[in-house]
């Protein structure tokens, strides 16, 4: 039986994170976008929320709570939400499926300073398909030899480790690769339409030798699809937050904006459009929470995670475009955050290719 009523603890987390995001993160959004970089002080503040550290303890690890947190962060700044979600995914995958020796690595993520790490999945090819990866991991004695390129890796040049998803012997494997391993080359930051401060980069793996002990899972038997499903749920939650931010901004704007003798919000087309965006937000949230609940209950989740991600990646583009249009000429100026949210929405929608597979 699924219940979408938040527990008292989840309500506290939601309220606390909402207040933190609006007071500490949202005022920095424009500065981060203009500067194209997230400063260390802000990353430390984000780290202080404890969301990453909570993944280490099995009793504290909750995909539903993670989805709640990422929605609140996404409503303030999608760039910062993905910055922490990237580390969240890496740490969560190891905590959830890693061997005892692999979990020892998590001690490096337990201090008070932000530490970047990422799951490297997307590849720089047109029509990227997660079911057909070009990155290969070939067994060679006690090692795997990793070859390929990964793209759109958050904070790539700052990462201490990558969890690389690759094809191997007809299946997928997840390899824990240190940033300083021989053959790992992090390229220049790619300039993107949105998420500019995320420093999305390309990482090249040139015959990198990875010990077999660093294949995720006890005896290397990890459920790689679960990692992909978790990433899709995290992205869906972030996009839900961004869509909510658009809705919550245009409502007071259209009420105050007088056009042809009356508030813009009273125009039928505008009122119906806002109602459509509201329905999008609610649908995105319920689909995301349903997938997160299945993750937490360890039930089959791939289909639901894919549906949540695909729907969110499509609707966030429509909603942000409609929000921009409702502001008229103001929507295209930096005086309002909607143009920034529109660009971030476009970037978020392609973080796994066109719309996933």
Short mmCIF file of C-alpha atoms in Angstrom, two decimals:
data_model
loop_
_atom_site.label_atom_id
_atom_site.label_comp_id
_atom_site.label_asym_id
_atom_site.label_seq_id
_atom_site.Cartn_x
_atom_site.Cartn_y
_atom_site.Cartn_z
CA UNK A 1 0.00 0.00 0.00
CA UNK A 2 1.51 3.32 -1.08
CA UNK A 3 0.85 6.39 1.04
CA UNK A 4 1.87 9.83 -0.12
CA UNK A 5 1.30 11.36 3.31
CA UNK A 6 4.67 12.48 4.63
CA UNK A 7 5.79 11.25 8.02
CA UNK A 8 6.45 13.82 10.73
CA UNK A 9 10.19 13.39 10.18
CA UNK A 10 9.82 13.93 6.42
CA UNK A 11 7.72 17.04 7.02
CA UNK A 12 10.48 18.45 9.23
CA UNK A 13 13.10 17.63 6.59
CA UNK A 14 10.98 19.25 3.88
CA UNK A 15 10.35 22.42 5.88
CA UNK A 16 13.96 22.73 7.00
CA UNK A 17 15.36 22.19 3.53
CA UNK A 18 12.85 24.59 1.99
CA UNK A 19 13.87 27.36 4.38
CA UNK A 20 17.58 26.67 3.85
CA UNK A 21 17.22 26.60 0.05
CA UNK A 22 15.24 29.83 -0.16
CA UNK A 23 17.40 31.78 2.29
CA UNK A 24 20.88 30.46 1.48
CA UNK A 25 20.77 29.18 -2.10
CA UNK A 26 18.17 31.08 -4.12
CA UNK A 27 19.79 34.52 -3.57
CA UNK A 28 23.00 33.13 -5.13
CA UNK A 29 21.38 31.74 -8.28
CA UNK A 30 22.05 34.65 -10.59
CA UNK A 31 25.61 35.15 -9.33
CA UNK A 32 26.44 31.49 -9.94
CA UNK A 33 24.98 31.56 -13.45
CA UNK A 34 26.91 34.72 -14.37
CA UNK A 35 30.17 33.50 -12.85
CA UNK A 36 29.96 29.96 -14.19
CA UNK A 37 31.38 28.43 -11.01
CA UNK A 38 30.19 27.36 -7.55
CA UNK A 39 32.37 28.80 -4.80
CA UNK A 40 33.75 26.55 -2.05
CA UNK A 41 31.89 28.38 0.72
CA UNK A 42 28.51 27.70 -0.86
CA UNK A 43 29.39 24.05 -1.50
CA UNK A 44 30.35 23.72 2.17
CA UNK A 45 26.96 25.16 3.19
CA UNK A 46 25.26 22.64 0.92
CA UNK A 47 27.35 19.83 2.39
CA UNK A 48 26.37 20.90 5.93
CA UNK A 49 22.79 19.75 5.27
CA UNK A 50 24.06 16.20 5.86
CA UNK A 51 22.12 14.67 2.98
CA UNK A 52 25.22 12.93 1.58
CA UNK A 53 26.47 11.73 4.95
CA UNK A 54 23.03 10.24 5.66
CA UNK A 55 23.50 7.75 2.80
CA UNK A 56 26.21 5.86 4.68
CA UNK A 57 23.88 4.64 7.44
CA UNK A 58 21.35 2.15 6.11
CA UNK A 59 18.72 3.28 8.63
CA UNK A 60 19.03 6.91 7.48
CA UNK A 61 19.19 6.14 3.76
CA UNK A 62 15.81 6.86 2.17
CA UNK A 63 15.12 7.41 -1.56
CA UNK A 64 11.81 9.08 -0.69
CA UNK A 65 13.49 11.57 1.65
CA UNK A 66 16.17 12.18 -0.98
CA UNK A 67 13.45 12.99 -3.53
CA UNK A 68 11.84 15.43 -1.09
CA UNK A 69 15.18 17.15 -0.46
CA UNK A 70 16.11 17.38 -4.14
CA UNK A 71 12.75 18.91 -5.01
CA UNK A 72 13.32 21.66 -2.44
CA UNK A 73 16.86 22.27 -3.72
CA UNK A 74 15.65 22.22 -7.33
CA UNK A 75 13.05 24.87 -6.51
CA UNK A 76 15.86 27.17 -5.33
CA UNK A 77 18.66 26.34 -7.77
CA UNK A 78 18.79 23.29 -10.03
CA UNK A 79 22.55 23.75 -10.45
CA UNK A 80 23.21 23.27 -6.75
CA UNK A 81 20.66 20.46 -6.59
CA UNK A 82 22.53 18.50 -9.28
CA UNK A 83 25.90 19.31 -7.67
CA UNK A 84 24.84 17.57 -4.46
CA UNK A 85 22.78 14.90 -6.26
CA UNK A 86 25.90 13.86 -8.18
CA UNK A 87 27.77 13.08 -4.98
CA UNK A 88 24.61 11.65 -3.47
CA UNK A 89 24.34 9.14 -6.30
CA UNK A 90 27.98 8.09 -6.03
CA UNK A 91 27.95 7.66 -2.25
CA UNK A 92 24.50 6.07 -2.26
CA UNK A 93 25.47 3.45 -4.86
CA UNK A 94 28.52 2.36 -2.88
CA UNK A 95 26.68 2.41 0.45
CA UNK A 96 23.82 0.43 -1.06
CA UNK A 97 25.72 -2.15 -3.10
CA UNK A 98 29.43 -1.89 -2.36
CA UNK A 99 31.62 -4.51 -0.75
CA UNK A 100 33.00 -3.95 2.75
CA UNK A 101 36.32 -2.80 1.27
CA UNK A 102 34.58 -0.43 -1.13
CA UNK A 103 32.46 1.06 1.65
CA UNK A 104 35.65 2.03 3.47
CA UNK A 105 36.07 4.67 0.75
CA UNK A 106 33.02 6.47 2.13
CA UNK A 107 35.01 7.64 5.15
CA UNK A 108 36.51 10.25 2.82
CA UNK A 109 33.02 11.72 2.39
CA UNK A 110 32.21 11.87 6.10
CA UNK A 111 34.00 15.10 7.06
CA UNK A 112 32.69 18.67 7.01
CA UNK A 113 34.17 19.71 3.65
CA UNK A 114 32.47 19.25 0.30
CA UNK A 115 33.98 16.43 -1.74
CA UNK A 116 32.97 15.98 -5.36
CA UNK A 117 32.36 12.62 -7.01
CA UNK A 118 30.08 11.54 -9.82
CA UNK A 119 28.45 8.68 -11.66
CA UNK A 120 29.79 8.76 -15.23
CA UNK A 121 27.06 7.45 -17.51
CA UNK A 122 26.30 9.77 -20.45
CA UNK A 123 28.50 9.62 -23.55
CA UNK A 124 29.29 12.29 -26.18
CA UNK A 125 27.37 10.80 -29.07
CA UNK A 126 24.27 11.92 -30.94
CA UNK A 127 21.24 9.92 -29.88
CA UNK A 128 23.00 8.50 -26.82
CA UNK A 129 21.29 5.33 -25.64
CA UNK A 130 21.96 4.12 -22.11
CA UNK A 131 21.25 0.55 -23.20
CA UNK A 132 24.12 0.64 -25.72
CA UNK A 133 27.28 2.06 -24.18
CA UNK A 134 30.45 2.74 -26.16
CA UNK A 135 32.60 2.70 -23.01
CA UNK A 136 34.06 -0.77 -22.58
CA UNK A 137 35.63 -2.62 -19.65
CA UNK A 138 37.64 -5.69 -20.66
CA UNK A 139 38.91 -8.21 -18.11
CA UNK A 140 42.69 -8.59 -18.04
CA UNK A 141 43.95 -10.81 -15.23
CA UNK A 142 43.12 -9.20 -11.90
CA UNK A 143 42.16 -5.91 -13.57
CA UNK A 144 39.65 -4.38 -15.91
CA UNK A 145 40.93 -2.22 -18.77
CA UNK A 146 38.57 0.70 -19.19
CA UNK A 147 38.29 2.56 -22.50
CA UNK A 148 35.84 5.25 -23.55
CA UNK A 149 34.56 8.78 -22.99
CA UNK A 150 31.91 10.13 -20.68
CA UNK A 151 30.20 13.49 -21.07
CA UNK A 152 28.20 16.00 -19.01
CA UNK A 153 29.89 14.90 -15.77
CA UNK A 154 29.02 17.39 -12.99
CA UNK A 155 32.01 19.18 -11.43
CA UNK A 156 34.23 16.81 -13.42
CA UNK A 157 37.52 18.57 -12.76
CA UNK A 158 36.86 18.62 -9.00
CA UNK A 159 35.88 14.95 -8.61
CA UNK A 160 38.08 12.66 -6.54
CA UNK A 161 36.35 9.54 -7.93
CA UNK A 162 34.06 8.46 -10.74
CA UNK A 163 31.65 5.54 -10.77
CA UNK A 164 31.93 4.59 -14.43
CA UNK A 165 29.13 2.60 -16.06
CA UNK A 166 30.55 0.49 -18.90
CA UNK A 167 29.78 -2.50 -21.09
CA UNK A 168 31.59 -5.69 -20.16
CA UNK A 169 31.07 -9.23 -21.42
CA UNK A 170 27.55 -8.55 -22.64
CA UNK A 171 26.39 -6.74 -19.52
CA UNK A 172 26.95 -3.54 -17.58
CA UNK A 173 29.44 -3.01 -14.81
CA UNK A 174 30.10 -0.10 -12.47
CA UNK A 175 33.77 0.60 -11.77
CA UNK A 176 35.09 2.89 -9.04
CA UNK A 177 37.86 4.91 -10.66
CA UNK A 178 40.06 7.47 -8.84
CA UNK A 179 40.49 10.81 -10.60
CA UNK A 180 44.28 10.44 -10.46
CA UNK A 181 44.41 6.94 -12.01
CA UNK A 182 46.78 6.65 -14.97
CA UNK A 183 44.91 7.18 -18.23
CA UNK A 184 42.10 9.33 -16.77
CA UNK A 185 41.95 12.68 -18.52
CA UNK A 186 39.41 15.33 -17.54
CA UNK A 187 38.68 17.73 -20.38
CA UNK A 188 37.84 21.40 -20.32
CA UNK A 189 34.52 22.49 -18.89
CA UNK A 190 31.82 22.56 -21.55
CA UNK A 191 29.88 25.79 -21.91
CA UNK A 192 26.18 24.94 -21.81
CA UNK A 193 22.91 26.78 -22.25
CA UNK A 194 22.01 26.19 -18.61
CA UNK A 195 23.47 24.79 -15.38
CA UNK A 196 26.48 26.97 -16.21
CA UNK A 197 28.06 26.84 -12.76
CA UNK A 198 27.94 23.03 -12.69
CA UNK A 199 31.15 22.88 -14.77
CA UNK A 200 29.92 19.93 -16.80
CA UNK A 201 32.91 18.22 -18.35
CA UNK A 202 34.06 15.30 -20.46
CA UNK A 203 36.21 12.54 -19.01
CA UNK A 204 38.35 10.30 -21.20
CA UNK A 205 39.42 6.83 -20.03
CA UNK A 206 42.42 5.69 -22.07
CA UNK A 207 43.17 2.04 -21.23
CA UNK A 208 42.73 2.71 -17.52
CA UNK A 209 43.59 -0.32 -15.40
CA UNK A 210 41.02 -0.77 -12.64
CA UNK A 211 41.46 -3.54 -10.05
CA UNK A 212 38.68 -6.12 -10.18
CA UNK A 213 38.11 -5.36 -6.49
CA UNK A 214 36.85 -1.93 -7.60
CA UNK A 215 33.99 -3.43 -9.61
CA UNK A 216 31.00 -2.38 -7.54
CA UNK A 217 29.42 -5.04 -5.37
CA UNK A 218 30.52 -8.03 -3.37
CA UNK A 219 32.29 -10.18 -5.98
CA UNK A 220 31.35 -7.49 -8.50
CA UNK A 221 27.69 -8.46 -8.46
CA UNK A 222 25.99 -5.07 -8.44
CA UNK A 223 22.62 -4.13 -9.88
CA UNK A 224 23.73 -1.41 -12.30
CA UNK A 225 20.17 -0.77 -13.46
CA UNK A 226 19.27 0.25 -9.90
CA UNK A 227 21.96 2.96 -10.06
CA UNK A 228 20.45 4.26 -13.31
CA UNK A 229 16.94 4.11 -11.85
CA UNK A 230 18.06 6.06 -8.78
CA UNK A 231 19.67 8.73 -10.97
CA UNK A 232 16.45 9.10 -12.97
CA UNK A 233 14.42 9.56 -9.79
CA UNK A 234 16.87 12.20 -8.55
CA UNK A 235 16.65 14.10 -11.83
CA UNK A 236 12.85 13.87 -11.78
CA UNK A 237 12.74 15.32 -8.26
CA UNK A 238 15.01 18.20 -9.24
CA UNK A 239 12.91 18.99 -12.32
CA UNK A 240 9.76 18.89 -10.17
CA UNK A 241 11.29 21.55 -7.94
CA UNK A 242 12.23 23.76 -10.88
CA UNK A 243 8.74 23.46 -12.37
CA UNK A 244 7.27 24.39 -9.00
CA UNK A 245 9.49 27.46 -8.85
CA UNK A 246 8.18 28.62 -12.23
CA UNK A 247 4.58 28.14 -11.11
CA UNK A 248 5.08 29.92 -7.80
CA UNK A 249 6.75 32.87 -9.54
CA UNK A 250 4.25 33.48 -12.33
CA UNK A 251 1.16 33.36 -10.08
CA UNK A 252 1.90 36.57 -8.11
CA UNK A 253 3.42 38.20 -11.20
CA UNK A 254 0.29 37.70 -13.31
CA UNK A 255 -1.92 38.86 -10.44
CA UNK A 256 -0.01 42.13 -10.16
CA UNK A 257 0.56 42.71 -13.87
CA UNK A 258 -2.27 44.85 -15.28
CA UNK A 259 -2.99 44.46 -19.01
CA UNK A 260 -5.92 46.09 -20.84
CA UNK A 261 -7.47 47.30 -17.60
CA UNK A 262 -7.24 44.13 -15.53
CA UNK A 263 -4.83 41.68 -13.89
CA UNK A 264 -3.18 39.31 -16.36
CA UNK A 265 -4.15 36.35 -14.18
CA UNK A 266 -7.83 36.98 -14.95
CA UNK A 267 -7.31 36.36 -18.64
CA UNK A 268 -8.73 32.93 -19.40
CA UNK A 269 -5.70 31.72 -21.36
CA UNK A 270 -3.31 32.72 -18.56
CA UNK A 271 -5.47 31.16 -15.85
CA UNK A 272 -5.75 27.89 -17.76
CA UNK A 273 -2.02 27.87 -18.49
CA UNK A 274 -1.18 28.27 -14.81
CA UNK A 275 -3.61 25.45 -14.02
CA UNK A 276 -1.81 23.25 -16.56
CA UNK A 277 1.57 23.99 -14.96
CA UNK A 278 0.11 23.18 -11.54
CA UNK A 279 -1.11 19.82 -12.82
CA UNK A 280 2.33 19.17 -14.31
CA UNK A 281 3.97 19.83 -10.94
CA UNK A 282 1.59 17.52 -9.11
CA UNK A 283 1.92 14.74 -11.68
CA UNK A 284 5.71 15.01 -11.70
CA UNK A 285 5.82 14.83 -7.90
CA UNK A 286 3.53 11.81 -7.58
CA UNK A 287 5.35 9.91 -10.31
CA UNK A 288 8.68 10.70 -8.69
CA UNK A 289 7.53 9.73 -5.22
CA UNK A 290 6.01 6.49 -6.51
CA UNK A 291 9.35 5.55 -8.09
CA UNK A 292 11.24 6.60 -4.95
CA UNK A 293 8.90 4.50 -2.82
CA UNK A 294 9.55 1.46 -5.02
CA UNK A 295 13.30 2.04 -4.70
CA UNK A 296 12.99 2.20 -0.92
CA UNK A 297 10.83 -0.94 -0.82
CA UNK A 298 13.28 -2.67 -3.20
CA UNK A 299 10.50 -3.42 -5.64
CA UNK A 300 10.87 -3.43 -9.45
CA UNK A 301 11.24 0.22 -10.36
CA UNK A 302 12.83 0.57 -13.80
CA UNK A 303 9.60 1.26 -15.67
CA UNK A 304 8.30 3.74 -13.10
CA UNK A 305 11.65 5.55 -12.86
CA UNK A 306 11.79 5.82 -16.65
CA UNK A 307 8.23 7.13 -16.85
CA UNK A 308 8.88 9.71 -14.12
CA UNK A 309 12.07 10.91 -15.79
CA UNK A 310 10.64 11.01 -19.32
CA UNK A 311 7.50 12.86 -18.25
CA UNK A 312 9.45 15.36 -16.14
CA UNK A 313 12.05 16.02 -18.86
CA UNK A 314 9.30 16.79 -21.37
CA UNK A 315 6.95 18.78 -19.17
CA UNK A 316 9.64 20.94 -17.55
CA UNK A 317 10.55 22.33 -20.97
CA UNK A 318 6.91 23.11 -21.78
CA UNK A 319 6.22 24.61 -18.34
CA UNK A 320 9.31 26.81 -18.26
CA UNK A 321 8.59 28.02 -21.80
CA UNK A 322 5.00 28.89 -20.86
CA UNK A 323 6.23 30.64 -17.72
CA UNK A 324 8.63 32.73 -19.76
CA UNK A 325 5.91 33.63 -22.25
CA UNK A 326 3.51 34.73 -19.50
CA UNK A 327 6.02 37.37 -18.43
CA UNK A 328 6.03 38.79 -21.95
CA UNK A 329 9.15 40.80 -22.74
CA UNK A 330 10.16 40.70 -19.07
CA UNK A 331 10.58 36.95 -19.36
CA UNK A 332 13.60 37.38 -21.62
CA UNK A 333 15.46 39.73 -19.27
CA UNK A 334 17.71 39.07 -16.31
CA UNK A 335 15.41 41.14 -14.13
CA UNK A 336 13.40 37.96 -13.55
CA UNK A 337 14.71 34.42 -12.90
CA UNK A 338 12.39 32.72 -15.39
CA UNK A 339 14.82 33.01 -18.32
CA UNK A 340 17.47 31.31 -16.18
CA UNK A 341 15.04 28.57 -15.16
CA UNK A 342 14.14 28.07 -18.82
CA UNK A 343 17.80 27.54 -19.72
CA UNK A 344 18.32 25.22 -16.76
CA UNK A 345 15.24 23.25 -17.75
CA UNK A 346 16.64 22.70 -21.24
CA UNK A 347 19.93 21.49 -19.79
CA UNK A 348 18.28 19.20 -17.24
CA UNK A 349 16.11 17.59 -19.89
CA UNK A 350 19.12 16.22 -21.80
CA UNK A 351 21.34 15.01 -18.96
CA UNK A 352 20.59 11.45 -20.07
CA UNK A 353 20.28 12.11 -23.76
CA UNK A 354 17.05 13.08 -25.52
CA UNK A 355 14.67 11.51 -23.02
CA UNK A 356 16.25 8.33 -21.77
CA UNK A 357 15.55 4.82 -22.99
#
